[in-house]
Tab-separated table of C-alpha atoms in Angstrom:
chain	number	residue	atom	x	y	z
A	1210	SER	CA	169.984	100.300	-120.182
A	1211	ASP	CA	170.190	100.713	-123.908
A	1212	SER	CA	173.986	100.533	-123.563
A	1213	ILE	CA	173.737	96.777	-124.160
A	1214	PHE	CA	172.551	97.664	-127.681
A	1215	GLY	CA	175.073	100.458	-128.299
A	1216	GLY	CA	173.075	103.302	-126.706
A	1217	GLY	CA	174.557	105.859	-124.337
A	1218	SER	CA	172.121	105.815	-121.405
A	1219	ILE	CA	173.499	105.187	-117.928
A	1220	VAL	CA	172.097	103.635	-114.746
A	1221	ARG	CA	173.432	103.865	-111.190
A	1222	ILE	CA	172.061	102.159	-108.094
A	1223	GLN	CA	172.873	103.954	-104.852
A	1224	PRO	CA	172.067	102.327	-101.493
A	1225	SER	CA	170.912	104.798	-98.840
A	1226	ASP	CA	169.707	104.736	-95.242
A	1227	SER	CA	166.098	104.683	-96.416
A	1228	GLY	CA	166.415	102.135	-99.226
A	1229	ILE	CA	167.852	101.956	-102.710
A	1230	ARG	CA	168.038	104.895	-105.094
A	1231	PHE	CA	168.008	104.274	-108.839
A	1232	VAL	CA	169.499	107.132	-110.865
A	1233	TYR	CA	169.419	107.153	-114.642
A	1234	GLU	CA	170.295	109.438	-117.519
A	1235	LEU	CA	168.872	108.916	-120.982
A	1236	ARG	CA	171.377	109.826	-123.675
A	1237	PRO	CA	171.226	109.800	-127.456
A	1238	GLY	CA	172.690	106.826	-129.260
A	1239	ASP	CA	169.743	104.486	-129.563
A	1240	ARG	CA	166.472	104.942	-131.418
A	1241	TYR	CA	164.505	104.388	-128.192
A	1242	PRO	CA	166.710	105.363	-125.222
A	1243	TRP	CA	165.831	103.514	-122.015
A	1244	ALA	CA	167.191	102.684	-118.592
A	1245	GLY	CA	165.832	100.378	-115.949
A	1246	VAL	CA	166.384	98.242	-112.927
A	1247	ASN	CA	165.098	94.717	-112.393
A	1248	LEU	CA	164.160	93.939	-108.800
A	1249	ARG	CA	163.835	90.181	-108.527
A	1250	LEU	CA	162.223	89.030	-105.326
A	1251	ALA	CA	162.353	85.452	-106.563
A	1252	ASP	CA	163.281	83.524	-109.650
A	1253	SER	CA	163.398	79.886	-110.644
A	1254	SER	CA	166.789	79.314	-108.985
A	1255	GLN	CA	165.836	80.649	-105.524
A	1256	PRO	CA	162.919	80.376	-103.137
A	1257	PRO	CA	160.591	83.397	-102.929
A	1258	VAL	CA	161.426	86.196	-100.489
A	1259	ASP	CA	159.567	85.841	-97.191
A	1260	ALA	CA	157.933	89.253	-96.871
A	1261	ALA	CA	155.824	88.346	-93.821
A	1262	ALA	CA	157.703	90.886	-91.672
A	1263	TRP	CA	157.344	93.686	-94.228
A	1264	GLN	CA	154.810	96.397	-93.527
A	1265	ALA	CA	154.964	97.806	-97.047
A	1266	LEU	CA	156.923	98.051	-100.262
A	1267	GLU	CA	157.068	101.704	-101.223
A	1268	ILE	CA	158.141	102.914	-104.642
A	1269	LYS	CA	158.689	106.610	-105.267
A	1270	ALA	CA	159.323	107.677	-108.852
A	1271	ARG	CA	160.263	111.087	-110.200
A	1272	SER	CA	161.558	112.396	-113.501
A	1273	THR	CA	163.373	115.679	-113.974
A	1274	GLY	CA	163.414	118.025	-116.915
A	1275	GLY	CA	159.715	117.590	-117.672
A	1276	LYS	CA	160.279	114.255	-119.366
A	1277	PRO	CA	157.709	111.458	-119.036
A	1278	LEU	CA	158.535	108.531	-116.787
A	1279	ARG	CA	157.209	105.034	-117.377
A	1280	LEU	CA	157.069	102.597	-114.519
A	1281	GLN	CA	156.573	98.903	-115.132
A	1282	LEU	CA	155.897	96.619	-112.166
């Protein structure tokens, strides 16, 4: 989140029975408040994830308070 640049936004990742829940709160303190999560299925230090057994990767996104939500994949 923007907290690495002195902002006040917070991010929490909560595992659940159905997957992983990402909860964020944008707070004042940075010119452009932001929060995010980086899901790395592979990087240069590890082999790629074998997703052959997966049926799907489902992403559900919702914002509260009528604020816009940007999703970058």
